[in-house]
JSON list of C-alpha atoms in Angstrom, two decimals:
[
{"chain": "K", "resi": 294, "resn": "UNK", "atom": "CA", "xyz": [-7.96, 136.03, 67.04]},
{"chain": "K", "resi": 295, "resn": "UNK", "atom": "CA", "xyz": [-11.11, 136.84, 68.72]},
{"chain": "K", "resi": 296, "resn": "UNK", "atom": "CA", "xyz": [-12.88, 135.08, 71.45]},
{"chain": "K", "resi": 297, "resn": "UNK", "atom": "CA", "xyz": [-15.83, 134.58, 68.95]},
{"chain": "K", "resi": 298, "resn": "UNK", "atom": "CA", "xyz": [-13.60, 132.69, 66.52]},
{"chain": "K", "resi": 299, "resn": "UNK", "atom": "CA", "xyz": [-11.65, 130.54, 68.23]},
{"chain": "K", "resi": 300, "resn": "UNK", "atom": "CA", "xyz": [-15.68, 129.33, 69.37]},
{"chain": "K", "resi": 301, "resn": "UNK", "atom": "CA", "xyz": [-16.61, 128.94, 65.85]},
{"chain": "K", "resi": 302, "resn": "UNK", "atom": "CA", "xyz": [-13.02, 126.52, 65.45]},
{"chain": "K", "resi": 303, "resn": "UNK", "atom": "CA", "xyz": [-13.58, 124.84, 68.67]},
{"chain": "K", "resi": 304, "resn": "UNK", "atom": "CA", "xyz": [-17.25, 124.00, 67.36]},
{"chain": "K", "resi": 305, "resn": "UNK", "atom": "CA", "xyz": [-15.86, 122.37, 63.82]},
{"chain": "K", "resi": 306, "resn": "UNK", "atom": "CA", "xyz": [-12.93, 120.67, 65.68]},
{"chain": "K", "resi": 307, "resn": "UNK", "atom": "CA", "xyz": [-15.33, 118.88, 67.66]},
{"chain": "K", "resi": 308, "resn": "UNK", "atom": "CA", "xyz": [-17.56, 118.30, 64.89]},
{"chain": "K", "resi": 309, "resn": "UNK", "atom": "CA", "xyz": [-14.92, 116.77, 63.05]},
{"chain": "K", "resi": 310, "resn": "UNK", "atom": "CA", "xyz": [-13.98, 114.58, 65.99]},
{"chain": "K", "resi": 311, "resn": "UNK", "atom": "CA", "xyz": [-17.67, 113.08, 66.10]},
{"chain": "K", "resi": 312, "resn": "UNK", "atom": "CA", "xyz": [-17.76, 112.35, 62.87]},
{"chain": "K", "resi": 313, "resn": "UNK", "atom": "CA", "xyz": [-14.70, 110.50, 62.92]},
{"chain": "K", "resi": 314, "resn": "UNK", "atom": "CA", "xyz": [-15.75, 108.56, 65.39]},
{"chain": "K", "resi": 315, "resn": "UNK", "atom": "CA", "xyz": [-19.11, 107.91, 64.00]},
{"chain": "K", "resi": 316, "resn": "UNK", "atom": "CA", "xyz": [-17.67, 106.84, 61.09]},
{"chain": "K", "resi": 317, "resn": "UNK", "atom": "CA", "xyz": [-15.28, 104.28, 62.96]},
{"chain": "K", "resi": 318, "resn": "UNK", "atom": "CA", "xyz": [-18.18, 103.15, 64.51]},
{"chain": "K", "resi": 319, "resn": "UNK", "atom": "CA", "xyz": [-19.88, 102.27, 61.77]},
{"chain": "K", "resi": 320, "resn": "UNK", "atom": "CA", "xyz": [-17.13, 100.39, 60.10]},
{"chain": "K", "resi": 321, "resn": "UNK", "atom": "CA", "xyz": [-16.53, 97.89, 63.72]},
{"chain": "K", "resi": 322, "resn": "UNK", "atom": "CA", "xyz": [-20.94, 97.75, 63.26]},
{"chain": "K", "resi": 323, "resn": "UNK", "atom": "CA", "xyz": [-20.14, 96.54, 59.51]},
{"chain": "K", "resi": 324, "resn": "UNK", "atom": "CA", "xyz": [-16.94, 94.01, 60.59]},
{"chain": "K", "resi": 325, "resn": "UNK", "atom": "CA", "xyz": [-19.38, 92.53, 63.30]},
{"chain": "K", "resi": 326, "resn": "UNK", "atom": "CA", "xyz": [-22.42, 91.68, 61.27]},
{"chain": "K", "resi": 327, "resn": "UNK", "atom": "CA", "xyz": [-20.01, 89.24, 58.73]},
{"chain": "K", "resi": 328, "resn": "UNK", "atom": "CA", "xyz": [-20.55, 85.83, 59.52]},
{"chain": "K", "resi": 329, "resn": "UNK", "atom": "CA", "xyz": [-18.14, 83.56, 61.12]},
{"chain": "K", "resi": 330, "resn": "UNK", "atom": "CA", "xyz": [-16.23, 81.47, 58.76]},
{"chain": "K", "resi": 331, "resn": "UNK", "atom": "CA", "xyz": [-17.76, 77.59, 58.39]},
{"chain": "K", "resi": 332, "resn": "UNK", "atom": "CA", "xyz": [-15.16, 74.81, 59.65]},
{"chain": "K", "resi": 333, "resn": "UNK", "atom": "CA", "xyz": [-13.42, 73.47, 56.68]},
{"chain": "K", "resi": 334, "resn": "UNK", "atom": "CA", "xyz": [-14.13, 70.14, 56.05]},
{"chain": "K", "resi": 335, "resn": "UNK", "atom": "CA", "xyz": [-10.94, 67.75, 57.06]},
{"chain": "K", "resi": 336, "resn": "UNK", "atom": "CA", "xyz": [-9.86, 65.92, 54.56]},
{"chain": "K", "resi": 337, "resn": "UNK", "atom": "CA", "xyz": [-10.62, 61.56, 54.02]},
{"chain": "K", "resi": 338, "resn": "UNK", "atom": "CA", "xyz": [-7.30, 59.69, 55.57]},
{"chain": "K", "resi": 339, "resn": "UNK", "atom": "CA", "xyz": [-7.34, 56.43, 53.67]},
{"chain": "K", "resi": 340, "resn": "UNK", "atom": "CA", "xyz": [-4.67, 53.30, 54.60]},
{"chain": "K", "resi": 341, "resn": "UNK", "atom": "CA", "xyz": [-1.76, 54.28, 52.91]},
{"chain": "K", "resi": 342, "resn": "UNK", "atom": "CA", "xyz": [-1.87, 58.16, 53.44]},
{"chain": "K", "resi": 343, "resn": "UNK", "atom": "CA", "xyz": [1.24, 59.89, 54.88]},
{"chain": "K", "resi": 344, "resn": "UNK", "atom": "CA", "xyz": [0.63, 62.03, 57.77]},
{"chain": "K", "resi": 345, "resn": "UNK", "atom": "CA", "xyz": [3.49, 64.84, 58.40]},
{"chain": "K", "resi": 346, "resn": "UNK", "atom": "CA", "xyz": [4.29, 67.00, 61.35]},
{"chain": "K", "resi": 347, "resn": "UNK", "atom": "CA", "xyz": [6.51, 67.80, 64.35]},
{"chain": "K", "resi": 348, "resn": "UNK", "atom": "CA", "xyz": [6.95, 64.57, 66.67]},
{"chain": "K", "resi": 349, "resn": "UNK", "atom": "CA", "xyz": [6.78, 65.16, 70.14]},
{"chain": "K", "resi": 350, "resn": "UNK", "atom": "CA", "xyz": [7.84, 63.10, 73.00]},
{"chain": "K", "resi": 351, "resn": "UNK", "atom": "CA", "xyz": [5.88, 62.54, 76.26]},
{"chain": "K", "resi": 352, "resn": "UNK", "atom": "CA", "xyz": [6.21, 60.85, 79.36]},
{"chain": "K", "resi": 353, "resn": "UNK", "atom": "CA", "xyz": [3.54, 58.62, 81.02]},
{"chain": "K", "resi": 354, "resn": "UNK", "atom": "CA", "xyz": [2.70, 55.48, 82.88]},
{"chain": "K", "resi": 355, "resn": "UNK", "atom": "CA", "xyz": [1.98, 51.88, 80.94]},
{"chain": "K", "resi": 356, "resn": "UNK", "atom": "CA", "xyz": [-0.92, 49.59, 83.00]},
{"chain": "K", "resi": 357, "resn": "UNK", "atom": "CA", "xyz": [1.79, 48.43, 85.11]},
{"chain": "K", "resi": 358, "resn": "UNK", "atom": "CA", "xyz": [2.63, 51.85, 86.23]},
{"chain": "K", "resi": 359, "resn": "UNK", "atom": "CA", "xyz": [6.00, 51.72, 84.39]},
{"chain": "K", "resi": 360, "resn": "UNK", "atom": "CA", "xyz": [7.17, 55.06, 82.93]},
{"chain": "K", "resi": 361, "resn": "UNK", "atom": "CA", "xyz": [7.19, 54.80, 78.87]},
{"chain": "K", "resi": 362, "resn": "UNK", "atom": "CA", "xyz": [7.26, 57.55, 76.06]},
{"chain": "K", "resi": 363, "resn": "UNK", "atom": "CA", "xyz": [4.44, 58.60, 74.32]},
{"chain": "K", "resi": 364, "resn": "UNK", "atom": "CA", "xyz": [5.11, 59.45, 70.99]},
{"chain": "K", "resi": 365, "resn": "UNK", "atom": "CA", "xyz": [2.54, 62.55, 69.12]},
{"chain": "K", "resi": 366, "resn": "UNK", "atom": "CA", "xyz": [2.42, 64.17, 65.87]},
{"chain": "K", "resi": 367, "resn": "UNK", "atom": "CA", "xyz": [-0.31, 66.57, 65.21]},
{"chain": "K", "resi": 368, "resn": "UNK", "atom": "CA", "xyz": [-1.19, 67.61, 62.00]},
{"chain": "K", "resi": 369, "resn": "UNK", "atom": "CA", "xyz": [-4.02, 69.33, 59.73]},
{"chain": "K", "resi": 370, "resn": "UNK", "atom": "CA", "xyz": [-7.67, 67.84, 60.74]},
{"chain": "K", "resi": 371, "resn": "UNK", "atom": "CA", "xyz": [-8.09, 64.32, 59.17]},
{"chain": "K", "resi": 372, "resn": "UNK", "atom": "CA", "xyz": [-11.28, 62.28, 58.75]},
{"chain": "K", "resi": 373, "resn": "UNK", "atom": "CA", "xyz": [-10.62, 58.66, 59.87]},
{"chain": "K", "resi": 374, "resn": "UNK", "atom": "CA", "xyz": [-11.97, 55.73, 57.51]},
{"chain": "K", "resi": 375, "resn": "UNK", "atom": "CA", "xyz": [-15.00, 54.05, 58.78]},
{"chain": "K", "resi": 376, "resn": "UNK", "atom": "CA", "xyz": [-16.14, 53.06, 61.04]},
{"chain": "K", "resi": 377, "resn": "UNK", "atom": "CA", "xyz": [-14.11, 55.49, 63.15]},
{"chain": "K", "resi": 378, "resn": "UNK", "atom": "CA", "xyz": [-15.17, 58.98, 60.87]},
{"chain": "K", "resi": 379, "resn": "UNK", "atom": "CA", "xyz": [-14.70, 62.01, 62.66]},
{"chain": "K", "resi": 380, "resn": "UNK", "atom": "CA", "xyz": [-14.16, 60.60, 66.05]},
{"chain": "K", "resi": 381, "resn": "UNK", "atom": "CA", "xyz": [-16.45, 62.03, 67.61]},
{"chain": "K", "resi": 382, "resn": "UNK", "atom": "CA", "xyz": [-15.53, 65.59, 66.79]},
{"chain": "K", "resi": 383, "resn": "UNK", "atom": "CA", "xyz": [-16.74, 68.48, 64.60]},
{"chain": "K", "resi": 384, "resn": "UNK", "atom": "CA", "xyz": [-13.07, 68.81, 62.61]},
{"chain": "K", "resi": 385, "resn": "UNK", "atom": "CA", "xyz": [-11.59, 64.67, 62.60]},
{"chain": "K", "resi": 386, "resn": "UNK", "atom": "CA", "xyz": [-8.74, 64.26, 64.58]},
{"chain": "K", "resi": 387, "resn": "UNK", "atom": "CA", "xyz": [-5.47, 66.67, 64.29]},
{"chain": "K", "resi": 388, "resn": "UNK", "atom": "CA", "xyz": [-3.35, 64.93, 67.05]},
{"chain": "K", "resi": 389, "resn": "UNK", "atom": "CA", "xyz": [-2.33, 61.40, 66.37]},
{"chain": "K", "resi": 390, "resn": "UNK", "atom": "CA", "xyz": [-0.44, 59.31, 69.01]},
{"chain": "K", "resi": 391, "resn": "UNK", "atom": "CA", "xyz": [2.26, 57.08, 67.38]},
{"chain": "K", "resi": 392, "resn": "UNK", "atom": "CA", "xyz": [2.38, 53.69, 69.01]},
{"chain": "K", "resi": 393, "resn": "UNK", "atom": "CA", "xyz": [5.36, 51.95, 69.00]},
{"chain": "K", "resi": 394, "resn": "UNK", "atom": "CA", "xyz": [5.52, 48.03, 68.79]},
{"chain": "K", "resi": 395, "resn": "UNK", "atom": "CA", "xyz": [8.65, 47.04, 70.22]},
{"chain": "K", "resi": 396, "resn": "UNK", "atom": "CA", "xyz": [12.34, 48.90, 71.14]},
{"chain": "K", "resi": 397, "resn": "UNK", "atom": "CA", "xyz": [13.35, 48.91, 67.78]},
{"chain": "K", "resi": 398, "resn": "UNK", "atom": "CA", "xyz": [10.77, 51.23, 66.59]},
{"chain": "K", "resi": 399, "resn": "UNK", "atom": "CA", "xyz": [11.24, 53.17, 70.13]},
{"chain": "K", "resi": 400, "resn": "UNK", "atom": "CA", "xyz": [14.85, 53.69, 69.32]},
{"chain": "K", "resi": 401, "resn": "UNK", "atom": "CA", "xyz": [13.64, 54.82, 65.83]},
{"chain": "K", "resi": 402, "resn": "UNK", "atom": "CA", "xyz": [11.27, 57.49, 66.83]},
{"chain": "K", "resi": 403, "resn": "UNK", "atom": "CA", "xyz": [13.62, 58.98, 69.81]},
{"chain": "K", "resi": 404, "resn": "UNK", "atom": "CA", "xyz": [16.24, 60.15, 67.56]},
{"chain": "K", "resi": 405, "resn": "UNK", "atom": "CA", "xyz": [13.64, 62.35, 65.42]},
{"chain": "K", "resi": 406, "resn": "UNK", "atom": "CA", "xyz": [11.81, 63.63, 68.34]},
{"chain": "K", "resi": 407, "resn": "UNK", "atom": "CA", "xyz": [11.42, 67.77, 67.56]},
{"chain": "K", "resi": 408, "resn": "UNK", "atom": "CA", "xyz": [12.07, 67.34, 63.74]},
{"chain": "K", "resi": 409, "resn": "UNK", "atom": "CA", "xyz": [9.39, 67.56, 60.85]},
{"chain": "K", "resi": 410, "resn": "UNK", "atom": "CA", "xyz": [8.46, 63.33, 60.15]},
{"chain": "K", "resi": 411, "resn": "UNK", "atom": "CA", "xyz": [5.95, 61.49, 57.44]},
{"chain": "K", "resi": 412, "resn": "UNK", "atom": "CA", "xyz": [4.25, 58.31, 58.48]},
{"chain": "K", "resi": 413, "resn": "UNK", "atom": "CA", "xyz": [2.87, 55.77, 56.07]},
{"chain": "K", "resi": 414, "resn": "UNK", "atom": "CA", "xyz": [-0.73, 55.05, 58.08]},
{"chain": "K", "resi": 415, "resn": "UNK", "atom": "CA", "xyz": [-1.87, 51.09, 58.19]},
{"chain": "K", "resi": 416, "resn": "UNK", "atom": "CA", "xyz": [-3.58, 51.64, 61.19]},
{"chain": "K", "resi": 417, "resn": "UNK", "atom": "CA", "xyz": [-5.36, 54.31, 62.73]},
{"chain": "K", "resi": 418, "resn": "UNK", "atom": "CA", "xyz": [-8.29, 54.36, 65.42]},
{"chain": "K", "resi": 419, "resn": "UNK", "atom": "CA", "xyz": [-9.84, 56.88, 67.44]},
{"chain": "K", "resi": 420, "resn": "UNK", "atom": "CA", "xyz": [-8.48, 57.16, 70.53]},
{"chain": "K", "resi": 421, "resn": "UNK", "atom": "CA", "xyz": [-11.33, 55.80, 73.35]},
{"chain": "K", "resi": 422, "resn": "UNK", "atom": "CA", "xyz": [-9.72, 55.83, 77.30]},
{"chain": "K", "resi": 423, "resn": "UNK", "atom": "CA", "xyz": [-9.97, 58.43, 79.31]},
{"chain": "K", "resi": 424, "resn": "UNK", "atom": "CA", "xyz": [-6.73, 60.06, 80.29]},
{"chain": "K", "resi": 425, "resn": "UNK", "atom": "CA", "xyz": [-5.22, 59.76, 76.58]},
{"chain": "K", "resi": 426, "resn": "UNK", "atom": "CA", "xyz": [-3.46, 62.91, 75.09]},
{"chain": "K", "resi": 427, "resn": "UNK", "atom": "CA", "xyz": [-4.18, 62.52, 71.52]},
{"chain": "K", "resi": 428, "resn": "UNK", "atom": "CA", "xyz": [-7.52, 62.25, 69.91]},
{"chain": "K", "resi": 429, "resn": "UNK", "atom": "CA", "xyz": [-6.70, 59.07, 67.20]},
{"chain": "K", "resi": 430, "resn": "UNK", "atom": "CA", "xyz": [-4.15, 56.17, 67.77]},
{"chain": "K", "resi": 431, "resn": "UNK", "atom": "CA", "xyz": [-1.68, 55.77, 64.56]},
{"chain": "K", "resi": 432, "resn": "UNK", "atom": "CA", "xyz": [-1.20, 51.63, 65.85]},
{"chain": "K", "resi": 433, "resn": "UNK", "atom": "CA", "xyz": [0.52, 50.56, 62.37]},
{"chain": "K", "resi": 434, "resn": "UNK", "atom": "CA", "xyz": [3.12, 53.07, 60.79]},
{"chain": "K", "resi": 435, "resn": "UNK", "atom": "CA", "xyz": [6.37, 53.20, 58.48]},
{"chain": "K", "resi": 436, "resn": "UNK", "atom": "CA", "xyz": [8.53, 56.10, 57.98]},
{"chain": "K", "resi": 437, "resn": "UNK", "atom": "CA", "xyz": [8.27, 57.84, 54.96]},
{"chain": "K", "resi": 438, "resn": "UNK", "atom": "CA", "xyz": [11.60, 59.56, 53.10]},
{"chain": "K", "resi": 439, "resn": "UNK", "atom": "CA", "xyz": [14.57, 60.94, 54.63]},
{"chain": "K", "resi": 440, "resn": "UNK", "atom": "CA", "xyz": [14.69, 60.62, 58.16]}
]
């Protein structure tokens, strides 16, 4: 091969390579200009609904400063009924503390902590001190199906 040749390959070699990487350039340029997908609109939680997901077990302190379990499911993005609505946020709610009314319903929530759990709703609020974990308060539940 002569010196002149391999110049003349060199030259289309690097042509090539622009190209290319014009053209890859142009495709990111094309991804970018799409616009971000809109927020889906949660769906309406009526009294009644079941609300499913992992339960999760926390520790914190009661007004008293006594150590007590906090009890959390979180699940897909919910909009609360009135007067509560979205809580304050641009989704609803998607983590919902459980609050347990007494040591029998304690007793009944520790032994499921980490598994998959449905919850009849009666009662739901939007969580409102500072300091909570969750973003709505589940205050009057029921299990739902095979626990």
């Amino acid at each position: 091969m002569t010196r002149s040749g391999f110049k003349a390959q060199l030259s289309r070699a690097a042509v090539l390579v622009i190209a290319g990487a014009m053209t890859t350039m142009a495709h990111a340029a094309s991804d970018a200009d799409e616009a971000p997908a809109k927020p889906v609109a949660p769906k309406a939680m009526h009294i009644g609904d079941v609300l499913t997901g992992q339960l999760n077990a926390m520790r914190s302190r009661d007004a008293k400063g006594k150590r007590v379990d906090v009890y959390q499911i979180v699940s897909e993005p919910r909009r609360l009924p009135a007067p509560a609505g979205l809580c304050n946020l641009e989704t609803g709610p998607e983590t919902f503390e459980i609050v347990v009314a007494g040591e029998a319903q304690a007793t009944q929530l520790k032994r499921l902590v980490g598994k998959e759990v449905a919850f009849k709703v009666s009662e739901v609020a939007c969580a409102e001190q500072a300091g909570q974990m969750s973003e709505a308060l589940v205050t009057k539940w029921s299990l739902v199906g095979k626990n």
